[in-house]
């Protein structure tokens, strides 16, 4: 027996989405600061999904909640718990976590009691121990980490060794060394530090911080001469008043800005290497503008730097670039330099680089300086002893450097960057030996069992510290490549991976790892330590390398997973950028994980055409492989819980390519169904909470969570008529539950697919009148049709005036129409145009009729003084109040409306659907916003009503 889980009925989706989107701007202590991973799931959504996946919906517990009212109250209580749970500020609130764990245990005890006579009860339903969790596509580790925090033993597996290591760092290593004090001599020398309680992985964090600083200082001692300070000379300050107070001072360099060069295609200047600069602007901050100005001297040129607005802003902004792509002009002659010419020069090894500017840290912010010959010479003298020779993939869609002659991962770094990264990577090994000696001195056992074999002695602890040090170095490579640029608006170095690709960067920035600006070495150690301070309280976790298509779970587990999305991201190819450095620093710690020279790619479930020979073969590989992997999940997942699977859309797919987008969605649904799953829920998770709705009212969420259960072996077949009949009976009920859960109108259609697909996938197959299968596409069309009908049926709850306004709005919006049409429609709706004018929702002038917009309605409207106010008027007065005075103003009106307010909210859903279909984005935004704000409006209205009652009671006493 299985009970329906909360995620199969309703979710406080808006709270989850808001918290997930907010997480994008959180840095301190967030797992994303440990190491980059592409398409990482927000912790908030992962946490909410797993919790709701394990907790019973109140409707599944009629013995405790016998009425719909009782079920609604209990569901609301669970919603409030989730809303607190997803807040970033509550991540370390242990009491709140324990409250959530208790809810999970309560549902688990019910499951064990229900299945006491199950043939595998002892294995599957032990009331003393929760089932473990497994994510077979663990990636960035958000799902296993949140499962672990919720009280489950977590297992994370991935084919990609970089992902495996990230998961080890988050769920496996911190609990193993929890509660231990640091071993570094500085901490051991302070009595107060050693006597304090070291919770979780705080001791490990302290050691990462200490030995990271040792690494940084030692590296600067060895190679600091390659990163000199810049001295401000009188010559520099001659035409720069801003530099005169700094003459004689030595400033720390933040970055060196270079332009790639090729020989001029003009024969007269063939001896000159001309710059390929996409911009000459260094700072575009108002009042702090600075730019590079090239100075041509005979048959050569030099760069100088000026402050203030350039005389020709467009020319400075453009640099030597002519058009999009690799199209430049020769600085000396103005002759065009084509992309083909640049590619040929690059492949021939004739692409160079020239220093354009230096960015230094001044007493009042950034100081922009012209190139210093000595600095350029020092950079060119760097002699790397090692260079990664792993080849870049010949994938022009995502890897653009290959066609310009940068064909290996080592080619993406300057000689100075290679020296620095090699030095840092090698220092990880030296730091581990220091940690080991200090650990022995601190009394840790002289146990030679390595970390990979479960060791906890001095050697294993040293390797654990070394792993986080290695991550900091590896993460730094993201800021220390020749694919980094300078952001003139923020005045900072941008990382290599500003997107999920390696594009060509023409004017690149070489960051100083010893500065205190973005991309410095020390910040990586500090961020790793900050993350560790929030970890280590959980149960044990395990991370290992495995192919999802063939792996077996040791026991049935709770599964939530975020598989690759067709061809969106080439994880393995991108990971090689980091893998080559991790392998150098940590191969001795994890020899099996780093046994290959590059990340395994052949089995990676991504539809990459260049790897498989054609788009068709890549698609076939993906679908067959994903079907195998999901089939393994269906066979081995715990029967008491649904499986949750994330499916992501690209944000840009909302515009202009709707058919392709739908096909991809249908294809993925088809693959899931073919594995033997039935789909019981679909939840849109918006991880980018921006103004997309303003641009496109039908903009999709960035990812959809599919809720799946194993379809019974004896599932019956059904006819199309039987399917449609079941759909018409069940979908309206599900719709009411979704609306009661205050789902935003923008998410309603996608969420309604869940209960609709639950009907479709409960059958082994659905056949039409000719005996042919009803496809997923046809099923989705029928679900949308029934959803529209259900929303239209809700119009029966509205008064005649509102039903007229709905029909008019669908045809004319807030525009004008003919009086005759309005009058005819009013007869069908049992009202009159004169009555609608009296109601105050429209004007009728000179044979033309139009509905009033919310902002045109009277600001002093009082329902107590209005003899005729339809639901339409109530809704649009609420919108006017919300937009002009916020939630408090809307709440004051709700407090005086009673049940009329709830009907107005229902009307907002209907109007949103009309706006979406008619592409009326501005109006749709207003209806969506009202529903999103509804919980807070109702809460404020309740407070006002309580205050009014209390005040009335006070007056009664006085009388």
PDB file of N, CA and C in Angstrom, residues 517-559:
ATOM      1  N   UNK A 517      41.738  41.226  -5.195  1.00  0.00           N
ATOM      2  CA  UNK A 517      40.582  41.446  -6.039  1.00  0.00           C
ATOM      3  C   UNK A 517      40.011  40.118  -6.513  1.00  0.00           C
ATOM      4  N   UNK A 518      39.006  40.176  -7.402  1.00  0.00           N
ATOM      5  CA  UNK A 518      38.364  38.955  -7.884  1.00  0.00           C
ATOM      6  C   UNK A 518      39.393  38.056  -8.543  1.00  0.00           C
ATOM      7  N   UNK A 519      39.271  36.763  -8.290  1.00  0.00           N
ATOM      8  CA  UNK A 519      40.193  35.809  -8.877  1.00  0.00           C
ATOM      9  C   UNK A 519      41.460  35.615  -8.067  1.00  0.00           C
ATOM     10  N   UNK A 520      41.500  36.104  -6.814  1.00  0.00           N
ATOM     11  CA  UNK A 520      42.718  35.893  -6.030  1.00  0.00           C
ATOM     12  C   UNK A 520      42.701  34.519  -5.366  1.00  0.00           C
ATOM     13  N   UNK A 521      43.889  33.982  -5.132  1.00  0.00           N
ATOM     14  CA  UNK A 521      44.034  32.614  -4.632  1.00  0.00           C
ATOM     15  C   UNK A 521      43.424  32.439  -3.249  1.00  0.00           C
ATOM     16  N   UNK A 522      43.632  33.414  -2.384  1.00  0.00           N
ATOM     17  CA  UNK A 522      43.206  33.273  -0.997  1.00  0.00           C
ATOM     18  C   UNK A 522      41.688  33.157  -0.868  1.00  0.00           C
ATOM     19  N   UNK A 523      40.957  33.833  -1.755  1.00  0.00           N
ATOM     20  CA  UNK A 523      39.492  33.811  -1.624  1.00  0.00           C
ATOM     21  C   UNK A 523      38.945  32.398  -1.822  1.00  0.00           C
ATOM     22  N   UNK A 524      39.596  31.584  -2.670  1.00  0.00           N
ATOM     23  CA  UNK A 524      39.142  30.210  -2.877  1.00  0.00           C
ATOM     24  C   UNK A 524      39.238  29.389  -1.605  1.00  0.00           C
ATOM     25  N   UNK A 525      40.327  29.572  -0.844  1.00  0.00           N
ATOM     26  CA  UNK A 525      40.471  28.850   0.423  1.00  0.00           C
ATOM     27  C   UNK A 525      39.444  29.327   1.443  1.00  0.00           C
ATOM     28  N   UNK A 526      39.222  30.638   1.483  1.00  0.00           N
ATOM     29  CA  UNK A 526      38.252  31.191   2.433  1.00  0.00           C
ATOM     30  C   UNK A 526      36.832  30.701   2.126  1.00  0.00           C
ATOM     31  N   UNK A 527      36.487  30.647   0.838  1.00  0.00           N
ATOM     32  CA  UNK A 527      35.139  30.208   0.464  1.00  0.00           C
ATOM     33  C   UNK A 527      34.925  28.734   0.777  1.00  0.00           C
ATOM     34  N   UNK A 528      35.956  27.916   0.551  1.00  0.00           N
ATOM     35  CA  UNK A 528      35.848  26.489   0.886  1.00  0.00           C
ATOM     36  C   UNK A 528      35.650  26.323   2.387  1.00  0.00           C
ATOM     37  N   UNK A 529      36.406  27.106   3.178  1.00  0.00           N
ATOM     38  CA  UNK A 529      36.280  27.030   4.632  1.00  0.00           C
ATOM     39  C   UNK A 529      34.892  27.482   5.093  1.00  0.00           C
ATOM     40  N   UNK A 530      34.387  28.536   4.468  1.00  0.00           N
ATOM     41  CA  UNK A 530      33.067  29.055   4.842  1.00  0.00           C
ATOM     42  C   UNK A 530      31.988  28.010   4.589  1.00  0.00           C
ATOM     43  N   UNK A 531      32.086  27.303   3.460  1.00  0.00           N
ATOM     44  CA  UNK A 531      31.120  26.247   3.175  1.00  0.00           C
ATOM     45  C   UNK A 531      31.214  25.143   4.218  1.00  0.00           C
ATOM     46  N   UNK A 532      32.439  24.729   4.534  1.00  0.00           N
ATOM     47  CA  UNK A 532      32.630  23.632   5.489  1.00  0.00           C
ATOM     48  C   UNK A 532      32.025  23.943   6.854  1.00  0.00           C
ATOM     49  N   UNK A 533      32.037  25.207   7.226  1.00  0.00           N
ATOM     50  CA  UNK A 533      31.498  25.588   8.537  1.00  0.00           C
ATOM     51  C   UNK A 533      30.006  25.278   8.656  1.00  0.00           C
ATOM     52  N   UNK A 534      29.327  25.173   7.524  1.00  0.00           N
ATOM     53  CA  UNK A 534      27.885  24.878   7.562  1.00  0.00           C
ATOM     54  C   UNK A 534      27.598  23.392   7.370  1.00  0.00           C
ATOM     55  N   UNK A 535      28.634  22.570   7.232  1.00  0.00           N
ATOM     56  CA  UNK A 535      28.458  21.146   6.953  1.00  0.00           C
ATOM     57  C   UNK A 535      28.987  20.284   8.089  1.00  0.00           C
ATOM     58  N   UNK A 536      28.723  18.988   7.966  1.00  0.00           N
ATOM     59  CA  UNK A 536      29.297  18.037   8.910  1.00  0.00           C
ATOM     60  C   UNK A 536      28.346  17.557   9.978  1.00  0.00           C
ATOM     61  N   UNK A 537      27.139  18.165  10.053  1.00  0.00           N
ATOM     62  CA  UNK A 537      26.168  17.743  11.076  1.00  0.00           C
ATOM     63  C   UNK A 537      25.345  16.543  10.603  1.00  0.00           C
ATOM     64  N   UNK A 538      25.420  16.223   9.306  1.00  0.00           N
ATOM     65  CA  UNK A 538      24.512  15.260   8.718  1.00  0.00           C
ATOM     66  C   UNK A 538      24.945  13.819   8.963  1.00  0.00           C
ATOM     67  N   UNK A 539      24.071  12.907   8.518  1.00  0.00           N
ATOM     68  CA  UNK A 539      24.428  11.487   8.483  1.00  0.00           C
ATOM     69  C   UNK A 539      25.526  11.273   7.465  1.00  0.00           C
ATOM     70  N   UNK A 540      26.086  10.070   7.446  1.00  0.00           N
ATOM     71  CA  UNK A 540      27.139   9.777   6.485  1.00  0.00           C
ATOM     72  C   UNK A 540      26.592   9.834   5.061  1.00  0.00           C
ATOM     73  N   UNK A 541      27.477  10.184   4.143  1.00  0.00           N
ATOM     74  CA  UNK A 541      27.127  10.195   2.730  1.00  0.00           C
ATOM     75  C   UNK A 541      28.206   9.497   1.934  1.00  0.00           C
ATOM     76  N   UNK A 542      27.876   9.100   0.727  1.00  0.00           N
ATOM     77  CA  UNK A 542      28.812   8.352  -0.110  1.00  0.00           C
ATOM     78  C   UNK A 542      28.720   8.871  -1.539  1.00  0.00           C
ATOM     79  N   UNK A 543      29.868   9.143  -2.131  1.00  0.00           N
ATOM     80  CA  UNK A 543      29.927   9.597  -3.509  1.00  0.00           C
ATOM     81  C   UNK A 543      30.862   8.679  -4.278  1.00  0.00           C
ATOM     82  N   UNK A 544      30.406   8.194  -5.437  1.00  0.00           N
ATOM     83  CA  UNK A 544      31.233   7.273  -6.212  1.00  0.00           C
ATOM     84  C   UNK A 544      30.961   7.439  -7.695  1.00  0.00           C
ATOM     85  N   UNK A 545      31.896   6.959  -8.511  1.00  0.00           N
ATOM     86  CA  UNK A 545      31.756   7.050  -9.954  1.00  0.00           C
ATOM     87  C   UNK A 545      30.910   5.888 -10.459  1.00  0.00           C
ATOM     88  N   UNK A 546      29.927   6.183 -11.302  1.00  0.00           N
ATOM     89  CA  UNK A 546      29.067   5.121 -11.806  1.00  0.00           C
ATOM     90  C   UNK A 546      28.252   5.576 -12.992  1.00  0.00           C
ATOM     91  N   UNK A 547      27.958   4.652 -13.883  1.00  0.00           N
ATOM     92  CA  UNK A 547      27.142   4.903 -15.061  1.00  0.00           C
ATOM     93  C   UNK A 547      25.688   4.594 -14.717  1.00  0.00           C
ATOM     94  N   UNK A 548      24.821   5.583 -14.818  1.00  0.00           N
ATOM     95  CA  UNK A 548      23.410   5.415 -14.430  1.00  0.00           C
ATOM     96  C   UNK A 548      22.701   4.353 -15.261  1.00  0.00           C
ATOM     97  N   UNK A 549      23.226   4.029 -16.439  1.00  0.00           N
ATOM     98  CA  UNK A 549      22.549   3.063 -17.306  1.00  0.00           C
ATOM     99  C   UNK A 549      22.682   1.626 -16.810  1.00  0.00           C
ATOM    100  N   UNK A 550      23.712   1.356 -15.996  1.00  0.00           N
ATOM    101  CA  UNK A 550      23.969  -0.040 -15.616  1.00  0.00           C
ATOM    102  C   UNK A 550      24.045  -0.271 -14.115  1.00  0.00           C
ATOM    103  N   UNK A 551      24.088   0.780 -13.316  1.00  0.00           N
ATOM    104  CA  UNK A 551      24.355   0.562 -11.897  1.00  0.00           C
ATOM    105  C   UNK A 551      23.158  -0.017 -11.144  1.00  0.00           C
ATOM    106  N   UNK A 552      23.476  -0.763 -10.088  1.00  0.00           N
ATOM    107  CA  UNK A 552      22.464  -1.347  -9.202  1.00  0.00           C
ATOM    108  C   UNK A 552      22.533  -0.676  -7.843  1.00  0.00           C
ATOM    109  N   UNK A 553      21.377  -0.386  -7.247  1.00  0.00           N
ATOM    110  CA  UNK A 553      21.357   0.089  -5.864  1.00  0.00           C
ATOM    111  C   UNK A 553      21.535  -1.123  -4.954  1.00  0.00           C
ATOM    112  N   UNK A 554      22.219  -0.945  -3.840  1.00  0.00           N
ATOM    113  CA  UNK A 554      22.354  -2.050  -2.893  1.00  0.00           C
ATOM    114  C   UNK A 554      21.010  -2.347  -2.235  1.00  0.00           C
ATOM    115  N   UNK A 555      20.214  -1.312  -1.991  1.00  0.00           N
ATOM    116  CA  UNK A 555      18.847  -1.461  -1.464  1.00  0.00           C
ATOM    117  C   UNK A 555      17.981  -0.433  -2.178  1.00  0.00           C
ATOM    118  N   UNK A 556      16.671  -0.642  -2.156  1.00  0.00           N
ATOM    119  CA  UNK A 556      15.763   0.336  -2.756  1.00  0.00           C
ATOM    120  C   UNK A 556      15.917   1.672  -2.036  1.00  0.00           C
ATOM    121  N   UNK A 557      15.982   2.752  -2.802  1.00  0.00           N
ATOM    122  CA  UNK A 557      16.245   4.068  -2.224  1.00  0.00           C
ATOM    123  C   UNK A 557      15.252   5.107  -2.725  1.00  0.00           C
ATOM    124  N   UNK A 558      15.145   6.183  -1.956  1.00  0.00           N
ATOM    125  CA  UNK A 558      14.402   7.353  -2.407  1.00  0.00           C
ATOM    126  C   UNK A 558      15.241   8.005  -3.510  1.00  0.00           C
ATOM    127  N   UNK A 559      14.621   8.365  -4.618  1.00  0.00           N
ATOM    128  CA  UNK A 559      15.376   8.902  -5.751  1.00  0.00           C
ATOM    129  C   UNK A 559      14.823  10.261  -6.182  1.00  0.00           C
TER     130      UNK A 559
END
